[in-house]
Coordinates of C-alpha atoms in Angstrom, one line a residue:
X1 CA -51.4 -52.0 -39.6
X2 CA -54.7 -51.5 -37.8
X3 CA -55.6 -53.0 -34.5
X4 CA -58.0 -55.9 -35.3
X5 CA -54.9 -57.3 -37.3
X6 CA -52.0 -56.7 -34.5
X7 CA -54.6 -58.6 -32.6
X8 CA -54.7 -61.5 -35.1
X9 CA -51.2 -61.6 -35.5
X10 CA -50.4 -61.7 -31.5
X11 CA -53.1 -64.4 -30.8
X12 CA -51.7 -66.6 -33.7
X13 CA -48.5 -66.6 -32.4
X14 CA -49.9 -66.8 -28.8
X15 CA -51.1 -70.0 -30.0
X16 CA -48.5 -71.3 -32.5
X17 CA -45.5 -71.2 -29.7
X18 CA -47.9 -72.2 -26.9
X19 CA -48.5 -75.3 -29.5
X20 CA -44.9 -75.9 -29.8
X21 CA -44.3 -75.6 -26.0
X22 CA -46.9 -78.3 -25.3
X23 CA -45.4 -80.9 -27.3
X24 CA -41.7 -80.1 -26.2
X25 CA -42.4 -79.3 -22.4
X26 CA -45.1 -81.2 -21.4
X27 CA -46.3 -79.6 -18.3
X28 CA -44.4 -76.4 -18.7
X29 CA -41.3 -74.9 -16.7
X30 CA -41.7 -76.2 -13.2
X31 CA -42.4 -73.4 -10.4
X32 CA -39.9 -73.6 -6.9
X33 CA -41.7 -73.3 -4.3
X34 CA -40.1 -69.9 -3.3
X35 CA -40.9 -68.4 -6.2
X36 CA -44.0 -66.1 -6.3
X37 CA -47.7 -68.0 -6.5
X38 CA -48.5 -68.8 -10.0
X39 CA -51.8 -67.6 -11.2
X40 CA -52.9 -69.7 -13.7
X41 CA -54.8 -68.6 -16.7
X42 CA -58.3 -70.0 -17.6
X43 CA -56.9 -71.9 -20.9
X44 CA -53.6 -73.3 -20.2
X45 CA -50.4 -72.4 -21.6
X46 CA -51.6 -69.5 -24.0
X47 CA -54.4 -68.0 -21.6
X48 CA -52.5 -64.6 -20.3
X49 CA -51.4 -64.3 -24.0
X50 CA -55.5 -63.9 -25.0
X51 CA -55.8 -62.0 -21.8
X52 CA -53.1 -59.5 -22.7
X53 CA -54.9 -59.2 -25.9
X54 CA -58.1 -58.9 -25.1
X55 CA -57.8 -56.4 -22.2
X56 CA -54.2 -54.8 -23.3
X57 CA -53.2 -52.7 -19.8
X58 CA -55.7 -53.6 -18.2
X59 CA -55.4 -57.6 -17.7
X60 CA -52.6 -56.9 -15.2
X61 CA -55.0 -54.8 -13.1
X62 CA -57.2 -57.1 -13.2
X63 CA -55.6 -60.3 -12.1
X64 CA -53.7 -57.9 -9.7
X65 CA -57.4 -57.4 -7.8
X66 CA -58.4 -61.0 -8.2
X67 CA -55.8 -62.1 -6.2
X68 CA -54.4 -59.2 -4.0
X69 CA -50.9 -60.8 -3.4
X70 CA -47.5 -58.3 -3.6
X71 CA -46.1 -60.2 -6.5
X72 CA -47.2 -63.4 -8.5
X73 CA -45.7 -65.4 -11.1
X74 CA -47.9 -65.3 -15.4
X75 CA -46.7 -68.5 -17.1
X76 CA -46.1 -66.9 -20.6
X77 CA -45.6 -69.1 -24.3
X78 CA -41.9 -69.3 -23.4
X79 CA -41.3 -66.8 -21.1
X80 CA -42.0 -66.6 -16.9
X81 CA -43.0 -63.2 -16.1
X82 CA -43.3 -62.1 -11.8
X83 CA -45.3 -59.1 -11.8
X84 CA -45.2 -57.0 -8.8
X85 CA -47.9 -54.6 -7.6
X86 CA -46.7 -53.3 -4.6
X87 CA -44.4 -49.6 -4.6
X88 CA -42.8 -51.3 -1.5
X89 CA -41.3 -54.2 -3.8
X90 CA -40.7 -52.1 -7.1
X91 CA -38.1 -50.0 -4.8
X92 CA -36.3 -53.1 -3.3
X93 CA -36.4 -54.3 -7.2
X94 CA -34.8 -50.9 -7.9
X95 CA -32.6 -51.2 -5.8
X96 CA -31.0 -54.3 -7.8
X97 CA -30.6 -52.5 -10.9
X98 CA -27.6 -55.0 -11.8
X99 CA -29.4 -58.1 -11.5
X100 CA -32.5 -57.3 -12.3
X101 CA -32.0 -55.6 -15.7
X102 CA -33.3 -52.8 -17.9
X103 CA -30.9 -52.1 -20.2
X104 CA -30.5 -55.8 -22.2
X105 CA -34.6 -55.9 -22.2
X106 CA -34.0 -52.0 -23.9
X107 CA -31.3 -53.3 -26.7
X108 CA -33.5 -56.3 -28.3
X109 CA -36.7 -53.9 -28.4
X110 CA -34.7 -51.1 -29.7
X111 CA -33.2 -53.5 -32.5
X112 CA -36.4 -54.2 -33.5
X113 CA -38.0 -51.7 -33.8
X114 CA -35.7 -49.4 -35.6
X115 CA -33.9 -52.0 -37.6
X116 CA -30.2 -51.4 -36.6
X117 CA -27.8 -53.5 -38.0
X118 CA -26.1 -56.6 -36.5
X119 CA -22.8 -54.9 -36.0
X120 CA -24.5 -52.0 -34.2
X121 CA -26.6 -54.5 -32.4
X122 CA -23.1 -56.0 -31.2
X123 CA -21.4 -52.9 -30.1
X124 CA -24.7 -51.8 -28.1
X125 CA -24.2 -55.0 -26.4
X126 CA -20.6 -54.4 -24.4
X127 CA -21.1 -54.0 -21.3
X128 CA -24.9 -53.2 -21.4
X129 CA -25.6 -53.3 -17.9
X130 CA -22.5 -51.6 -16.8
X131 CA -21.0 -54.6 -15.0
X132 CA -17.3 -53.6 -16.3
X133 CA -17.4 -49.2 -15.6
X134 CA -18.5 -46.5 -17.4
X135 CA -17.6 -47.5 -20.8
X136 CA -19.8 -48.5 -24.1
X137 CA -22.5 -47.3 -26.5
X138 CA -25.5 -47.9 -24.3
X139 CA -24.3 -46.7 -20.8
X140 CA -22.4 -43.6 -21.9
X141 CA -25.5 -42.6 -24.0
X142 CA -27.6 -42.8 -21.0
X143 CA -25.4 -41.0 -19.5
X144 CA -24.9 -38.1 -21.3
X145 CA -28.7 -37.9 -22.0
X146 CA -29.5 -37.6 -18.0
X147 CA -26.9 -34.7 -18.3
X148 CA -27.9 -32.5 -20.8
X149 CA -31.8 -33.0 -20.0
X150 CA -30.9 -32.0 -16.3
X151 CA -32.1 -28.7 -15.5
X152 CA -29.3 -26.1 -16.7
X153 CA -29.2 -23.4 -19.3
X154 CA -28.8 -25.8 -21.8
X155 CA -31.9 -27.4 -21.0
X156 CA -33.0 -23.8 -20.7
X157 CA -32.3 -23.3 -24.1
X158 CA -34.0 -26.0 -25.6
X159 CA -37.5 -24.9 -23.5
X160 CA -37.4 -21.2 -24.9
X161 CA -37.2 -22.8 -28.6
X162 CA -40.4 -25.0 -27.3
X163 CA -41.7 -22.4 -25.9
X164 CA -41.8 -19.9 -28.7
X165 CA -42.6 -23.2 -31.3
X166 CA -46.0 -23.3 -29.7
X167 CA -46.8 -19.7 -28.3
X168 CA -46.3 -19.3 -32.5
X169 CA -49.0 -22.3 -32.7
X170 CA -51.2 -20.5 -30.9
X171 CA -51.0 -17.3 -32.7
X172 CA -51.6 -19.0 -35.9
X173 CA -54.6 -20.6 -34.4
X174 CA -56.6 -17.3 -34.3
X175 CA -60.4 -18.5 -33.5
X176 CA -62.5 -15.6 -32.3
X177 CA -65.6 -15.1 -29.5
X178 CA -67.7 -14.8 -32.8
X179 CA -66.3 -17.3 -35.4
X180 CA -64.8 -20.5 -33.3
X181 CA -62.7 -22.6 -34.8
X182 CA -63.3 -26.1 -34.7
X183 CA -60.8 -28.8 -35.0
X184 CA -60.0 -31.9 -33.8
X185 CA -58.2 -31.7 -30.2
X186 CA -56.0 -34.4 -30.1
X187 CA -54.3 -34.3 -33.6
X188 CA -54.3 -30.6 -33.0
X189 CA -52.4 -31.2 -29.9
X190 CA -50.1 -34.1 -31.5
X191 CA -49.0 -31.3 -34.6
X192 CA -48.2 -28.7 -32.5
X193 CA -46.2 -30.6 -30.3
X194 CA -44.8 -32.8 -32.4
X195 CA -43.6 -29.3 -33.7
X196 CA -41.9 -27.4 -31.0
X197 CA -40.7 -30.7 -29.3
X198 CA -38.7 -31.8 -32.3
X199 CA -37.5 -28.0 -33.3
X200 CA -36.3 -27.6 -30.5
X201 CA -34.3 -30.8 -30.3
X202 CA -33.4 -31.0 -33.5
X203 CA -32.9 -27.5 -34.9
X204 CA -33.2 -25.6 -37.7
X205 CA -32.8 -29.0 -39.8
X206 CA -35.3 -30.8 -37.5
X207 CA -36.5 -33.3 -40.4
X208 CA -39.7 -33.5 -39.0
X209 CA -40.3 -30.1 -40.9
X210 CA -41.2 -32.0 -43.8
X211 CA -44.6 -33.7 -43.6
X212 CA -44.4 -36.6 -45.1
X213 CA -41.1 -37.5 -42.4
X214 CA -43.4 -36.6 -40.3
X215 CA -46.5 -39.1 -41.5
X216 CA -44.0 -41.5 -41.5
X217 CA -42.8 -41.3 -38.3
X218 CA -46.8 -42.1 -36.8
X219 CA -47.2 -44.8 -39.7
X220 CA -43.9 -46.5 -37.8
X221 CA -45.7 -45.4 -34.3
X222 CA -48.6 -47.7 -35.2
X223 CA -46.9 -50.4 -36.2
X224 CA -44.4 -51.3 -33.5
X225 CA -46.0 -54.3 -32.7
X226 CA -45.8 -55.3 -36.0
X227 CA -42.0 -55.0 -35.7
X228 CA -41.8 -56.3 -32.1
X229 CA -43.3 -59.7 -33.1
X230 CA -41.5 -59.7 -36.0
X231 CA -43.5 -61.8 -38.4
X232 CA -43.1 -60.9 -41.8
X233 CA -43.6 -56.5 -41.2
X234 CA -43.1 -55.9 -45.2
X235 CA -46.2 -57.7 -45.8
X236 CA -47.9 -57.4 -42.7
X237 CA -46.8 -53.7 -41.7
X238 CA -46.0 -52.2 -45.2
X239 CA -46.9 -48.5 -44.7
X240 CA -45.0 -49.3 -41.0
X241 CA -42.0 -50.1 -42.7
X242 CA -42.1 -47.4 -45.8
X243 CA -42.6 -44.9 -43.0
X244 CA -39.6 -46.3 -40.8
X245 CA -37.4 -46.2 -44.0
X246 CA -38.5 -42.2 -44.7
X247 CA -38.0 -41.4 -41.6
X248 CA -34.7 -43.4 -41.0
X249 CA -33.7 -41.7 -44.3
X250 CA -34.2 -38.5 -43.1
X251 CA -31.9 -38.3 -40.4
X252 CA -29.1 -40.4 -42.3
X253 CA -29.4 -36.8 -44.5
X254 CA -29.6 -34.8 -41.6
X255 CA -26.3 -35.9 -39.9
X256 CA -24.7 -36.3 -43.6
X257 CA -25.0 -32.8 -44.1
X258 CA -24.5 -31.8 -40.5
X259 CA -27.8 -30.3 -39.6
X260 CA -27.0 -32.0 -35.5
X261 CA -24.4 -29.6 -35.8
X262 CA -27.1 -26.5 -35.4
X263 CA -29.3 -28.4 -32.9
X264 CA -29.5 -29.0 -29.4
X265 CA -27.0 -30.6 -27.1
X266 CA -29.2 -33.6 -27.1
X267 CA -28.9 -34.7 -30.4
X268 CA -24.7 -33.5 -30.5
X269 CA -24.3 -35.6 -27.7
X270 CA -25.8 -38.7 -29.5
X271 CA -24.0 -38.1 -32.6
X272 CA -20.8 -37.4 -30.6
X273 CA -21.2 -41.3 -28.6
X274 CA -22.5 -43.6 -31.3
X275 CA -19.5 -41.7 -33.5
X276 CA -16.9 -42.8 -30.8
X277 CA -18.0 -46.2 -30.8
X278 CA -18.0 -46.5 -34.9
X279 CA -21.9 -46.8 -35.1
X280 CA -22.5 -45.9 -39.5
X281 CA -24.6 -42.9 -39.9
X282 CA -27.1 -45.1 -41.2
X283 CA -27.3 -47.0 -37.9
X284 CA -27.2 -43.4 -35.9
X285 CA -30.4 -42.4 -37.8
X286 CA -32.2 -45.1 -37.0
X287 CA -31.4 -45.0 -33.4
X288 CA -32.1 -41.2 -33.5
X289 CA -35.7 -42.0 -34.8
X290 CA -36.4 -44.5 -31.9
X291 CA -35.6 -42.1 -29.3
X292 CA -38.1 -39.5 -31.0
X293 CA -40.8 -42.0 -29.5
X294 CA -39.6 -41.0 -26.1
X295 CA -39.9 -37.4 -26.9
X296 CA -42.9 -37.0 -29.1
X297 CA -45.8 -39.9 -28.1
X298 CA -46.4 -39.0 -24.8
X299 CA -46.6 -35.9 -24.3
X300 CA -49.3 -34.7 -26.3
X301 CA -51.7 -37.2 -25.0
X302 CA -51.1 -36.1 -21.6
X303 CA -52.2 -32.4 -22.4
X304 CA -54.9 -33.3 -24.1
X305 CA -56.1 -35.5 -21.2
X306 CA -55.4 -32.3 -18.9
X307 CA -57.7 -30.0 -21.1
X308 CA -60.1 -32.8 -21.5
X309 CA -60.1 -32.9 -17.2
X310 CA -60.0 -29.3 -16.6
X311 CA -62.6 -28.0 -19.1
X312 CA -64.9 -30.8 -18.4
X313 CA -64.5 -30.9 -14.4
X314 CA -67.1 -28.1 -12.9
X315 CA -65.1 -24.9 -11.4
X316 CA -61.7 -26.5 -12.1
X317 CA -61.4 -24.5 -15.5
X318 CA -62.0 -20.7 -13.6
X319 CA -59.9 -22.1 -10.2
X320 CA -57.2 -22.8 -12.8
X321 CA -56.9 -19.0 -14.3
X322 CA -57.7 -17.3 -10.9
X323 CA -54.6 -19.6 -10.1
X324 CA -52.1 -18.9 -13.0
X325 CA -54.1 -14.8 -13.0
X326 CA -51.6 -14.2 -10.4
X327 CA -48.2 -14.1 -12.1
X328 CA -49.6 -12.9 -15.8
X329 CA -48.0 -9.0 -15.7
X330 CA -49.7 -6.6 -18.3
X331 CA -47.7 -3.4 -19.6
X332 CA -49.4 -1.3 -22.0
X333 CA -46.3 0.4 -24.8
X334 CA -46.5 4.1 -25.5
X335 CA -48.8 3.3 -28.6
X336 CA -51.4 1.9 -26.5
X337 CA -50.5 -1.7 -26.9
X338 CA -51.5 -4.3 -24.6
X339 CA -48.8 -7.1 -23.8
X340 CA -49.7 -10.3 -21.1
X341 CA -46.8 -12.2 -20.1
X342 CA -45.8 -14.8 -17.4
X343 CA -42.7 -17.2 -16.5
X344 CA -43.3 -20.7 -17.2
X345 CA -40.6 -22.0 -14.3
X346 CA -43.4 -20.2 -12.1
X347 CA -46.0 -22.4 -12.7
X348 CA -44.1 -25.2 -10.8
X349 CA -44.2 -22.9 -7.8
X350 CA -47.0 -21.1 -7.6
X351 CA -49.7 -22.6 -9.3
X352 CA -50.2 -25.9 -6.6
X353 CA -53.8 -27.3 -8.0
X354 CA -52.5 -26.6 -11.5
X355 CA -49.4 -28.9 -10.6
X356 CA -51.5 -31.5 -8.9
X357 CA -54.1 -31.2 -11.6
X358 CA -51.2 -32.7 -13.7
X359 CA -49.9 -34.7 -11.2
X360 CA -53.6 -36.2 -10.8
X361 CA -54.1 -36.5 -15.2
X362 CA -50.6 -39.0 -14.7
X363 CA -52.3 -41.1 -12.1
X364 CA -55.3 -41.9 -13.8
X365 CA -54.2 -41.7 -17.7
X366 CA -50.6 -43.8 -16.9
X367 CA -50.5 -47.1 -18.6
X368 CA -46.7 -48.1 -18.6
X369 CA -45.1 -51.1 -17.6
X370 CA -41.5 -50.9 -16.3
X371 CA -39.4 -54.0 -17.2
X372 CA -36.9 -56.0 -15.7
X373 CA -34.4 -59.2 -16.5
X374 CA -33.7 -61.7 -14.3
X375 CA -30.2 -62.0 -14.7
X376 CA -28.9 -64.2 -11.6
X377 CA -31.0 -66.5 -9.4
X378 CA -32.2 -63.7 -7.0
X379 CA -34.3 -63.2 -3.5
X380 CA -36.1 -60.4 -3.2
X381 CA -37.1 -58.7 -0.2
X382 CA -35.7 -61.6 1.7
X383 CA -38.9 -63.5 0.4
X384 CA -39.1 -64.0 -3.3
X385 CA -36.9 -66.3 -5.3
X386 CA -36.8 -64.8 -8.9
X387 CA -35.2 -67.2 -11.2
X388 CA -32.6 -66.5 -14.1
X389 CA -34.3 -65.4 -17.6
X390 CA -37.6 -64.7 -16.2
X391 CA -38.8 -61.1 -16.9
X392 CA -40.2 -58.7 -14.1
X393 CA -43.3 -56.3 -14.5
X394 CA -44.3 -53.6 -12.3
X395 CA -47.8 -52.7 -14.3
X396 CA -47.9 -48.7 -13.5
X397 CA -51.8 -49.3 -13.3
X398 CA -51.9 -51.4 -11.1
X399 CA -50.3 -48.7 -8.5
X400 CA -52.3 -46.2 -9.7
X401 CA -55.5 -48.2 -9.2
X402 CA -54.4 -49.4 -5.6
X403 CA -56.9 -48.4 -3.2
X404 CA -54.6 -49.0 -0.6
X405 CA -52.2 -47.2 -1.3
X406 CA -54.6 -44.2 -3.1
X407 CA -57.6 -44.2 -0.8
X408 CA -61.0 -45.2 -1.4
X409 CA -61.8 -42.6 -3.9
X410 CA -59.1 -44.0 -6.3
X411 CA -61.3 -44.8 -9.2
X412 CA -62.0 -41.2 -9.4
X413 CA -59.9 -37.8 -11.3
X414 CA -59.5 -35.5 -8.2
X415 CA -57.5 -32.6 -9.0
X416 CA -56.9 -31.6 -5.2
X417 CA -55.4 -34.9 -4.5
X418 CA -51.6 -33.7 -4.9
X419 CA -52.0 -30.8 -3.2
X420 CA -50.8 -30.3 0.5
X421 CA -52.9 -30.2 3.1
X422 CA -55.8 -32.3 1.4
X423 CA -57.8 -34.4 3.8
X424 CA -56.5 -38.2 1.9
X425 CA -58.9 -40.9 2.2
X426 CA -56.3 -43.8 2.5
X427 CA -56.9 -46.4 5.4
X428 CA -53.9 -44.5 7.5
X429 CA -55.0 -41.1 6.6
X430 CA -51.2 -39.9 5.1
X431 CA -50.5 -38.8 1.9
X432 CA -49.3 -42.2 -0.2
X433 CA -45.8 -43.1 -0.7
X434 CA -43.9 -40.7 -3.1
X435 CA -42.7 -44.3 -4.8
X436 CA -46.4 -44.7 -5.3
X437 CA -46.2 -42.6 -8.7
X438 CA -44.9 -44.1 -11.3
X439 CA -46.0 -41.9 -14.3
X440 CA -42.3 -42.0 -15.4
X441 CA -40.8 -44.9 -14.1
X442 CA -38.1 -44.6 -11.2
X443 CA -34.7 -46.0 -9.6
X444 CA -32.1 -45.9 -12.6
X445 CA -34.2 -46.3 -15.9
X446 CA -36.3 -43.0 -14.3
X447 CA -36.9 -40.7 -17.1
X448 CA -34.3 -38.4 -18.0
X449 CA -36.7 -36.0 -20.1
X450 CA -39.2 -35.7 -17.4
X451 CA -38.4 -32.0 -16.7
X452 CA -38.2 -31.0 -20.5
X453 CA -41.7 -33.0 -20.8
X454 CA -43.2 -31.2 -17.7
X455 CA -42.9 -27.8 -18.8
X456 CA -43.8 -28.8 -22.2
X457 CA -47.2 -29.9 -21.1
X458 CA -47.6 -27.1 -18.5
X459 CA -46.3 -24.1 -20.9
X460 CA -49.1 -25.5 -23.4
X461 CA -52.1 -26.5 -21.7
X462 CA -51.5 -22.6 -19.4
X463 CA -51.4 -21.2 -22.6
X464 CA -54.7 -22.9 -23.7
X465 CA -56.3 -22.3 -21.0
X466 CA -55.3 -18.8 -20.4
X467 CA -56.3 -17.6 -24.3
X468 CA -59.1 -19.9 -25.1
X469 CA -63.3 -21.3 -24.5
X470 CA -63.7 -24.5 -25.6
X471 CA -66.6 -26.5 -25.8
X472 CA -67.3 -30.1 -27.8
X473 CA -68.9 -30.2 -31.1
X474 CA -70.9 -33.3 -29.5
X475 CA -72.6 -30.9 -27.0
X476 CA -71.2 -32.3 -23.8
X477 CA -68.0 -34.1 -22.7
X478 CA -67.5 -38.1 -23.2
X479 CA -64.6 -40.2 -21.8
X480 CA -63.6 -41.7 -25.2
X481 CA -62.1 -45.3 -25.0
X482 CA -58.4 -46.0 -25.1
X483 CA -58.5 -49.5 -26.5
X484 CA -56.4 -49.3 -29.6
X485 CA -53.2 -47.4 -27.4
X486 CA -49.8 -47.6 -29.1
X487 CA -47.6 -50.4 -27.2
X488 CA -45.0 -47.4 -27.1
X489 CA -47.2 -45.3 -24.9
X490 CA -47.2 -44.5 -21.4
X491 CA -50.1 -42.4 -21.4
X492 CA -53.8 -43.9 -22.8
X493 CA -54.4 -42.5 -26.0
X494 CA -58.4 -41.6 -27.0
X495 CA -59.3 -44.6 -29.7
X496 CA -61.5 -41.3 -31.3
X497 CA -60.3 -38.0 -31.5
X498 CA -62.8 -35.3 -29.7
X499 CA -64.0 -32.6 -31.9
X500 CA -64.2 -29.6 -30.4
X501 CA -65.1 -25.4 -30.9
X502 CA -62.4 -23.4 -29.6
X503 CA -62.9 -19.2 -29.1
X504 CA -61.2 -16.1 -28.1
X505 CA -61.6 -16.3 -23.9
X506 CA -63.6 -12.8 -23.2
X507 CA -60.9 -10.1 -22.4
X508 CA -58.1 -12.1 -24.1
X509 CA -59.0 -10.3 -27.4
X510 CA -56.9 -7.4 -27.5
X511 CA -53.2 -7.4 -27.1
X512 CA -50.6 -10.0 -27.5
X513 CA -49.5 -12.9 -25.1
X514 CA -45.6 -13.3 -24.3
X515 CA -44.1 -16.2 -22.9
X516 CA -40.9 -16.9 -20.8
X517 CA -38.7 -19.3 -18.8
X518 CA -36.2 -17.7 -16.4
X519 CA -35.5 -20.6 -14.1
X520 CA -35.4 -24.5 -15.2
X521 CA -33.5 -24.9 -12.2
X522 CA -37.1 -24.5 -10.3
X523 CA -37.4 -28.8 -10.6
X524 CA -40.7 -30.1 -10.2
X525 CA -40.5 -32.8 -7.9
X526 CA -43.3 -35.2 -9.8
X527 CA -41.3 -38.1 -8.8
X528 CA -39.6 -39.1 -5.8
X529 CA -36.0 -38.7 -7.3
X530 CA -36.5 -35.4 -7.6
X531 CA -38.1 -35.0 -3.8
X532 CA -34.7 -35.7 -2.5
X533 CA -31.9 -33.9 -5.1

């Protein structure tokens, strides 16, 4: 379903339950006084909904700057949302992870979305948020995901297969100083790793192999909404739901005829938890193709975003290979041949403007919202009464946009601004609060594929930038809007792909490149978590 039509559908139910709630509420939910300010919308009752529609992940940033208070309350058609925008409340919120709720808010989108049955649907609600142990579908499937995405040698093994997926992708790409190749950079990005991600994960079965699994699986990507809503998808969404039923049919074959059993420990784990709990293989699959969203749709739009930075910036593009020139070894074989190789794990600790460079692209490209449930009448912060049912935001935009918190030169990409030692222009002259970053998430619902996602993206854009010139077809570099971004991303997404010419970098002609990981163990603290394992 395109964009202009999502929009269509959202604003007509915007105003067909803001109608109903009119006539059966009157004046709305009334506001305690102890709750946070309400900031009213321009048109009553459905006004945030147009907002939200109009300016997608940006309306919270804005209203966040019209009326610079911590936390405020959105009267919603038939919801109360608080959204917070300081890091100092989103870790007192985190610190509540039992009352103010991730895991319900996860179980009605994932039902959605994927389509799971009712029985599933009522298994994956025992003991959602953990109130009664460690039992259940959802909670010990989180668990074992942190586990084996923890740096180990299992995770280890599942980076070499990545690895080797896209060193392959490169080799195959074969453009030359005389006869560049041009292509598209984003899709180009989004195939390759789409590829190694899902190879990796999934094995030599992976069913993403097959291309038109593979169509479907961003014909479902476009269409969450659709799905999310849930007003009429088969007419409204059709090649959204043929491409969810492909895909979903797909991995139903791939655990019939036991193709989990040659991939990673990732996807045995799953199988091994929603099989304990009597979840049908036809349920399985479904809830094996939502969790491909966490491992496919961000990543590539953050390393585009990265090459986009670093091959636009001035100078950042030659700092960047004098950087990563000093752990490439060369051996030449007894035949004369040439062989360039590096570790990957080094990169996290000896390449510091390459890793703030990333760290940087996160800061200005994230556009996630983390989501909370208000399940008890609750103060926060000693402060703010947040009342039962309501929903929480914490906008990672907002915090990213804080000039307060970032300094006055917050609006712009400064690769340098990770890295220690450089002068910070914040109003205290410190470096920000770790908490501060928020590219993927934090507290309990932090993400558990970060490290796997990390290396992904450095391994690929070091490669790119190691091997290749690029330059755009277009004749000079363009911010491209980000308008039409899925509602499952995290990372803004280019509304029109960049078309680029990509050569053979001068002296990377001859030889052959190798690629390694010796270490996962080597974490790079992104996040704050990680700052203090």
């Amino acid at each position: 379903m395109d964009v202009v039509s999502q929009r269509v559908l959202l604003a007509a139910l915007a105003i067909a339950v803001g109608g109903a709630l009119i006539i059966s509420r009157g004046l709305g939910p009334k506001q305690n006084p102890r709750e946070p300010p309400v900031l009213a919308p321009g048109i009553p009752y459905i006004g945030h909904a147009i907002g939200l529609l109009r300016s997608k992940f940006n309306y919270y940033l804005q209203l966040s700057q019209q009326c610079h208070l911590p936390i405020f309350t959105m009267m919603m058609p038939g919801q109360k949302m608080y959204v917070v925008t300081t890091p100092e409340l989103i870790q007192a919120i985190q610190k509540q992870p039992r009352v103010l709720a991730f895991p319900p808010i996860e179980a009605r989108f994932t039902t959605a979305i994927c389509g799971t049955s009712e029985k599933a649907y009522k298994v994956l609600m025992v003991n959602i948020n953990g109130d009664e142990g460690d039992r259940g579908l959802f909670v010990e499937t989180h668990a074992a995901m942190k586990e084996v995405l923890a740096p180990s040698p299992q995770l280890d093994e599942m980076i070499n297969v990545m690895i080797q997926d896209i060193a392959a992708s490169f080799d195959a790409l074969k453009p030359s100083a005389e006869q560049p190749k041009r292509m598209r950079l984003a899709s180009w990005m989004r195939s390759v790793l789409t590829a190694a991600t899902t190879d990796a994960i999934y094995g030599p079965q992976n069913p993403f192999k097959e291309q038109e699994v593979e169509d479907g699986f961003w014909h479902f990507v476009s269409s969450l909404m659709t799905f999310v809503i849930g007003l009429f998808p088969s007419i409204t969404a059709r090649k959204g739901v043929a491409g969810r039923a492909r895909v979903a049919e797909a991995f139903e074959e791939y655990f019939t005829t036991g193709g989990h059993k040659q991939g990673s420990v990732v996807i045995q784990k799953r199988f091994e938890v929603s099989s304990k709990y009597g979840i049908s293989i036809g349920d399985t699959a479904r809830y094996t193709m939502g969790g491909a969203l966490a491992l496919v749709v961000n990543t590539a739009p953050a390393a585009f975003w990265i090459l986009f930075f670093v091959y636009s910036c001035p100078g950042l593009l030659e700092e960047l290979r004098k950087e990563v020139d000093q752990i490439v070894t060369t051996q030449v074989d007894e035949s004369g041949g040439l062989t360039r190789s590096f570790d990957i794990s080094s990169l996290k600790t000896r390449c510091p403007l390459l890793a703030s460079t990333f760290q940087e692209v996160l800061r200005y490209t994230a556009i996630g919202t983390s989501v909370r449930q208000v399940m008890e009448d609750t103060v926060l912060d000693n402060q703010w009464l947040l009342k039962k049912g309501a929903m929480v935001q914490m906008p990672t935009r907002i915090i990213h946009r804080d000039s307060s918190v970032w300094g006055t030169d917050v609006d712009t990409f400064n690769p340098r601004r990770f890295m220690k030692g450089e002068p910070q222009k914040t109003d205290h002259g410190k470096r920000p609060n770790p908490a501060a970053f928020r590219a993927f998430g934090g507290g309990t619902t932090l993400c558990p594929g970060r490290h796997f996602a990390t290396t992904e993206v450095l391994a690929v854009v070091t490669m790119f930038v190691m091997r290749y010139e690029m330059a755009p077809v277009a004749g000079k570099w363009s911010m491209p809007k980000t308008d039409n971004t899925s509602i499952a991303a995290v990372i803004m997404e280019p509304d029109i792909d960049i078309e680029v010419e990509v050569s053979t970098r001068e002296g990377s002609e001859h030889g052959r490149w190798a690629f390694g990981l010796k270490d996962s163990g080597k974490v790079f603290a992104v996040v704050a978590e990680d700052r203090s394992e």
